[in-house]
């Protein structure tokens, strides 16, 4: 079956712009989580969506937002981009509400803010 | 919230030797501890996980141990091979899909 698909793979944006990233989970998976990966910081949790509802949110400013559609696809939006937002953004999908079902990552979207 | 610390940040071993990566966590409610391997330019992939009701788990050359009392867990790779070279991340979860990750260990296996 298809894995977790993230689009686009690469993005270059200018400071102050906004950006939308997309994540399509594995078929049947209802949970989508988003992480920011930067060198030295590891993976930091942004938020999780399950059945179109945000269940958890990490410690990121309100410029970072997301949503999930009825087909479980999720989008993440970052407004008023800053240079420090340059990172690899990973999404991960899971079958259910708990970690018991495993966690599969997509290949990520590499965002560069100039 | 949970805080996961991981050591060492870099590790070099000779091919065939063992490698050990250690993590500590702070939240006693954490009960699921996965390990991910990330090769350069690729996505993190789950290699092994352990739950709080188990002390040790093995899968071929990889093993993970958990000490709930001390709040630490470790990844052991035996008979290392060059293809084991990657960044390894530990993580902790209190049962939901929000994971707290360590900052990663860059493992280099020298042929």
mmCIF file of N, CA and C in Angstrom, chain A residues 32-106:
data_model
loop_
_atom_site.group_PDB
_atom_site.id
_atom_site.type_symbol
_atom_site.label_atom_id
_atom_site.label_comp_id
_atom_site.label_asym_id
_atom_site.label_seq_id
_atom_site.Cartn_x
_atom_site.Cartn_y
_atom_site.Cartn_z
ATOM 1 N N UNK A 32 -2.965 12.101 11.986
ATOM 2 C CA UNK A 32 -1.818 12.724 11.324
ATOM 3 C C UNK A 32 -1.160 13.691 12.305
ATOM 4 N N UNK A 33 0.139 13.513 12.486
ATOM 5 C CA UNK A 33 0.907 14.401 13.355
ATOM 6 C C UNK A 33 1.964 15.115 12.535
ATOM 7 N N UNK A 34 2.301 16.305 12.952
ATOM 8 C CA UNK A 34 3.311 17.110 12.247
ATOM 9 C C UNK A 34 4.475 17.412 13.187
ATOM 10 N N UNK A 35 5.686 17.357 12.624
ATOM 11 C CA UNK A 35 6.898 17.643 13.376
ATOM 12 C C UNK A 35 7.795 18.586 12.571
ATOM 13 N N UNK A 36 8.526 19.406 13.308
ATOM 14 C CA UNK A 36 9.559 20.245 12.710
ATOM 15 C C UNK A 36 10.909 19.647 13.070
ATOM 16 N N UNK A 37 11.752 19.414 12.067
ATOM 17 C CA UNK A 37 13.080 18.857 12.333
ATOM 18 C C UNK A 37 14.148 19.862 11.922
ATOM 19 N N UNK A 38 14.964 20.240 12.889
ATOM 20 C CA UNK A 38 16.083 21.134 12.627
ATOM 21 C C UNK A 38 17.344 20.530 13.219
ATOM 22 N N UNK A 39 18.517 20.835 12.650
ATOM 23 C CA UNK A 39 19.781 20.298 13.183
ATOM 24 C C UNK A 39 19.958 20.717 14.636
ATOM 25 N N UNK A 40 20.292 19.785 15.467
ATOM 26 C CA UNK A 40 20.542 20.104 16.867
ATOM 27 C C UNK A 40 19.304 20.107 17.739
ATOM 28 N N UNK A 41 18.144 20.316 17.164
ATOM 29 C CA UNK A 41 16.884 20.349 17.928
ATOM 30 C C UNK A 41 16.111 19.047 17.819
ATOM 31 N N UNK A 42 16.488 18.221 16.865
ATOM 32 C CA UNK A 42 15.742 16.981 16.698
ATOM 33 C C UNK A 42 14.363 17.240 16.130
ATOM 34 N N UNK A 43 13.439 16.376 16.481
ATOM 35 C CA UNK A 43 12.068 16.500 15.999
ATOM 36 C C UNK A 43 11.207 17.109 17.092
ATOM 37 N N UNK A 44 10.533 18.183 16.751
ATOM 38 C CA UNK A 44 9.663 18.847 17.718
ATOM 39 C C UNK A 44 8.223 18.782 17.241
ATOM 40 N N UNK A 45 7.353 18.380 18.151
ATOM 41 C CA UNK A 45 5.946 18.153 17.845
ATOM 42 C C UNK A 45 5.220 19.472 17.608
ATOM 43 N N UNK A 46 4.494 19.511 16.491
ATOM 44 C CA UNK A 46 3.689 20.698 16.181
ATOM 45 C C UNK A 46 2.242 20.495 16.601
ATOM 46 N N UNK A 47 1.584 19.508 16.015
ATOM 47 C CA UNK A 47 0.208 19.181 16.379
ATOM 48 C C UNK A 47 -0.194 17.845 15.797
ATOM 49 N N UNK A 48 -1.315 17.324 16.314
ATOM 50 C CA UNK A 48 -1.878 16.069 15.842
ATOM 51 C C UNK A 48 -3.356 16.265 15.538
ATOM 52 N N UNK A 49 -3.795 15.648 14.452
ATOM 53 C CA UNK A 49 -5.199 15.655 14.091
ATOM 54 C C UNK A 49 -5.713 14.230 14.025
ATOM 55 N N UNK A 50 -6.901 14.046 14.528
ATOM 56 C CA UNK A 50 -7.563 12.749 14.466
ATOM 57 C C UNK A 50 -9.019 13.002 14.127
ATOM 58 N N UNK A 51 -9.491 12.385 13.062
ATOM 59 C CA UNK A 51 -10.880 12.567 12.619
ATOM 60 C C UNK A 51 -11.257 14.041 12.566
ATOM 61 N N UNK A 52 -10.408 14.819 11.928
ATOM 62 C CA UNK A 52 -10.640 16.242 11.622
ATOM 63 C C UNK A 52 -10.554 17.151 12.839
ATOM 64 N N UNK A 53 -10.165 16.618 13.991
ATOM 65 C CA UNK A 53 -10.074 17.413 15.215
ATOM 66 C C UNK A 53 -8.632 17.475 15.695
ATOM 67 N N UNK A 54 -8.206 18.659 16.099
ATOM 68 C CA UNK A 54 -6.868 18.777 16.665
ATOM 69 C C UNK A 54 -6.885 18.232 18.083
ATOM 70 N N UNK A 55 -6.048 17.216 18.345
ATOM 71 C CA UNK A 55 -6.058 16.568 19.662
ATOM 72 C C UNK A 55 -4.951 17.096 20.572
ATOM 73 N N UNK A 56 -3.820 17.402 19.959
ATOM 74 C CA UNK A 56 -2.691 17.880 20.757
ATOM 75 C C UNK A 56 -1.988 18.984 19.991
ATOM 76 N N UNK A 57 -1.362 19.889 20.730
ATOM 77 C CA UNK A 57 -0.621 20.972 20.093
ATOM 78 C C UNK A 57 0.674 21.182 20.850
ATOM 79 N N UNK A 58 1.749 21.329 20.108
ATOM 80 C CA UNK A 58 3.053 21.569 20.717
ATOM 81 C C UNK A 58 3.245 23.039 21.017
ATOM 82 N N UNK A 59 4.462 23.352 21.454
ATOM 83 C CA UNK A 59 4.768 24.704 21.891
ATOM 84 C C UNK A 59 5.302 25.555 20.742
ATOM 85 N N UNK A 60 4.456 25.845 19.802
ATOM 86 C CA UNK A 60 4.815 26.676 18.661
ATOM 87 C C UNK A 60 3.870 27.873 18.611
ATOM 88 N N UNK A 61 4.336 28.998 18.023
ATOM 89 C CA UNK A 61 3.475 30.184 17.960
ATOM 90 C C UNK A 61 2.251 29.953 17.082
ATOM 91 N N UNK A 62 1.295 30.850 17.228
ATOM 92 C CA UNK A 62 0.035 30.739 16.495
ATOM 93 C C UNK A 62 0.173 30.863 14.987
ATOM 94 N N UNK A 63 1.371 31.270 14.526
ATOM 95 C CA UNK A 63 1.599 31.338 13.065
ATOM 96 C C UNK A 63 1.532 29.934 12.439
ATOM 97 N N UNK A 64 1.707 28.942 13.255
ATOM 98 C CA UNK A 64 1.647 27.554 12.780
ATOM 99 C C UNK A 64 0.237 27.022 13.035
ATOM 100 N N UNK A 65 -0.404 26.580 11.981
ATOM 101 C CA UNK A 65 -1.758 26.048 12.124
ATOM 102 C C UNK A 65 -1.934 24.863 11.195
ATOM 103 N N UNK A 66 -2.991 24.135 11.410
ATOM 104 C CA UNK A 66 -3.227 22.985 10.561
ATOM 105 C C UNK A 66 -4.698 22.667 10.481
ATOM 106 N N UNK A 67 -4.984 21.690 9.662
ATOM 107 C CA UNK A 67 -6.346 21.185 9.588
ATOM 108 C C UNK A 67 -6.315 19.802 8.964
ATOM 109 N N UNK A 68 -7.410 19.090 9.136
ATOM 110 C CA UNK A 68 -7.527 17.759 8.553
ATOM 111 C C UNK A 68 -8.879 17.649 7.867
ATOM 112 N N UNK A 69 -8.869 17.011 6.735
ATOM 113 C CA UNK A 69 -10.079 16.871 5.947
ATOM 114 C C UNK A 69 -10.742 15.529 6.218
ATOM 115 N N UNK A 70 -11.938 15.367 5.674
ATOM 116 C CA UNK A 70 -12.700 14.145 5.953
ATOM 117 C C UNK A 70 -12.021 12.894 5.400
ATOM 118 N N UNK A 71 -11.159 13.057 4.410
ATOM 119 C CA UNK A 71 -10.438 11.894 3.867
ATOM 120 C C UNK A 71 -9.108 11.662 4.606
ATOM 121 N N UNK A 72 -8.931 12.352 5.735
ATOM 122 C CA UNK A 72 -7.754 12.258 6.616
ATOM 123 C C UNK A 72 -6.531 12.996 6.101
ATOM 124 N N UNK A 73 -6.563 13.510 4.901
ATOM 125 C CA UNK A 73 -5.439 14.339 4.444
ATOM 126 C C UNK A 73 -5.337 15.574 5.336
ATOM 127 N N UNK A 74 -4.117 15.997 5.553
ATOM 128 C CA UNK A 74 -3.906 17.138 6.452
ATOM 129 C C UNK A 74 -3.057 18.200 5.762
ATOM 130 N N UNK A 75 -3.285 19.408 6.144
ATOM 131 C CA UNK A 75 -2.466 20.533 5.686
ATOM 132 C C UNK A 75 -1.924 21.283 6.885
ATOM 133 N N UNK A 76 -0.735 21.822 6.710
ATOM 134 C CA UNK A 76 -0.131 22.662 7.725
ATOM 135 C C UNK A 76 0.176 24.007 7.083
ATOM 136 N N UNK A 77 -0.140 25.074 7.782
ATOM 137 C CA UNK A 77 0.069 26.417 7.273
ATOM 138 C C UNK A 77 0.981 27.189 8.211
ATOM 139 N N UNK A 78 1.917 27.897 7.625
ATOM 140 C CA UNK A 78 2.760 28.798 8.420
ATOM 141 C C UNK A 78 2.628 30.187 7.811
ATOM 142 N N UNK A 79 2.197 31.128 8.620
ATOM 143 C CA UNK A 79 2.033 32.499 8.125
ATOM 144 C C UNK A 79 3.204 33.360 8.571
ATOM 145 N N UNK A 80 3.367 34.486 7.910
ATOM 146 C CA UNK A 80 4.421 35.450 8.242
ATOM 147 C C UNK A 80 5.752 34.737 8.507
ATOM 148 N N UNK A 81 6.246 34.068 7.498
ATOM 149 C CA UNK A 81 7.443 33.241 7.636
ATOM 150 C C UNK A 81 8.642 34.023 8.163
ATOM 151 N N UNK A 82 9.407 33.348 9.024
ATOM 152 C CA UNK A 82 10.646 33.892 9.565
ATOM 153 C C UNK A 82 11.794 32.993 9.128
ATOM 154 N N UNK A 83 13.011 33.550 9.151
ATOM 155 C CA UNK A 83 14.181 32.768 8.740
ATOM 156 C C UNK A 83 14.298 31.493 9.574
ATOM 157 N N UNK A 84 13.942 31.580 10.849
ATOM 158 C CA UNK A 84 14.044 30.440 11.755
ATOM 159 C C UNK A 84 13.052 29.334 11.469
ATOM 160 N N UNK A 85 12.128 29.569 10.550
ATOM 161 C CA UNK A 85 11.163 28.525 10.191
ATOM 162 C C UNK A 85 11.748 27.555 9.172
ATOM 163 N N UNK A 86 12.928 27.858 8.674
ATOM 164 C CA UNK A 86 13.596 26.940 7.739
ATOM 165 C C UNK A 86 13.851 25.613 8.443
ATOM 166 N N UNK A 87 13.338 24.551 7.872
ATOM 167 C CA UNK A 87 13.418 23.244 8.528
ATOM 168 C C UNK A 87 12.855 22.183 7.605
ATOM 169 N N UNK A 88 13.010 20.938 8.036
ATOM 170 C CA UNK A 88 12.324 19.820 7.397
ATOM 171 C C UNK A 88 11.040 19.584 8.182
ATOM 172 N N UNK A 89 9.919 19.628 7.508
ATOM 173 C CA UNK A 89 8.638 19.397 8.155
ATOM 174 C C UNK A 89 8.166 17.988 7.797
ATOM 175 N N UNK A 90 7.991 17.199 8.837
ATOM 176 C CA UNK A 90 7.609 15.799 8.681
ATOM 177 C C UNK A 90 6.194 15.585 9.178
ATOM 178 N N UNK A 91 5.452 14.785 8.466
ATOM 179 C CA UNK A 91 4.189 14.342 9.028
ATOM 180 C C UNK A 91 4.263 12.832 9.221
ATOM 181 N N UNK A 92 3.451 12.350 10.129
ATOM 182 C CA UNK A 92 3.415 10.924 10.429
ATOM 183 C C UNK A 92 1.968 10.505 10.599
ATOM 184 N N UNK A 93 1.649 9.340 10.121
ATOM 185 C CA UNK A 93 0.278 8.873 10.275
ATOM 186 C C UNK A 93 0.227 7.620 11.136
ATOM 187 N N UNK A 94 -0.907 7.469 11.787
ATOM 188 C CA UNK A 94 -1.126 6.329 12.659
ATOM 189 C C UNK A 94 -2.572 5.882 12.503
ATOM 190 N N UNK A 95 -2.784 4.573 12.733
ATOM 191 C CA UNK A 95 -4.109 4.024 12.513
ATOM 192 C C UNK A 95 -5.134 4.578 13.504
ATOM 193 N N UNK A 96 -4.741 4.651 14.783
ATOM 194 C CA UNK A 96 -5.723 5.024 15.794
ATOM 195 C C UNK A 96 -5.267 6.161 16.673
ATOM 196 N N UNK A 97 -5.900 6.251 17.832
ATOM 197 C CA UNK A 97 -5.645 7.345 18.747
ATOM 198 C C UNK A 97 -4.360 7.179 19.545
ATOM 199 N N UNK A 98 -3.885 5.957 19.649
ATOM 200 C CA UNK A 98 -2.751 5.726 20.543
ATOM 201 C C UNK A 98 -1.536 5.246 19.780
ATOM 202 N N UNK A 99 -0.415 5.305 20.456
ATOM 203 C CA UNK A 99 0.851 4.907 19.849
ATOM 204 C C UNK A 99 0.921 3.403 19.639
ATOM 205 N N UNK A 100 -0.039 2.651 20.143
ATOM 206 C CA UNK A 100 -0.016 1.201 19.980
ATOM 207 C C UNK A 100 -0.055 0.777 18.522
ATOM 208 N N UNK A 101 -0.500 1.672 17.664
ATOM 209 C CA UNK A 101 -0.666 1.304 16.265
ATOM 210 C C UNK A 101 0.540 1.631 15.405
ATOM 211 N N UNK A 102 1.590 2.174 16.013
ATOM 212 C CA UNK A 102 2.760 2.505 15.197
ATOM 213 C C UNK A 102 2.612 3.846 14.516
ATOM 214 N N UNK A 103 3.685 4.295 13.947
ATOM 215 C CA UNK A 103 3.817 5.662 13.478
ATOM 216 C C UNK A 103 4.652 5.596 12.217
ATOM 217 N N UNK A 104 4.119 6.022 11.094
ATOM 218 C CA UNK A 104 4.874 6.001 9.841
ATOM 219 C C UNK A 104 5.079 7.429 9.350
ATOM 220 N N UNK A 105 6.320 7.788 9.105
ATOM 221 C CA UNK A 105 6.648 9.138 8.647
ATOM 222 C C UNK A 105 6.618 9.252 7.133
ATOM 223 N N UNK A 106 6.300 10.446 6.675
ATOM 224 C CA UNK A 106 6.493 10.785 5.277
ATOM 225 C C UNK A 106 7.932 11.218 5.059
#
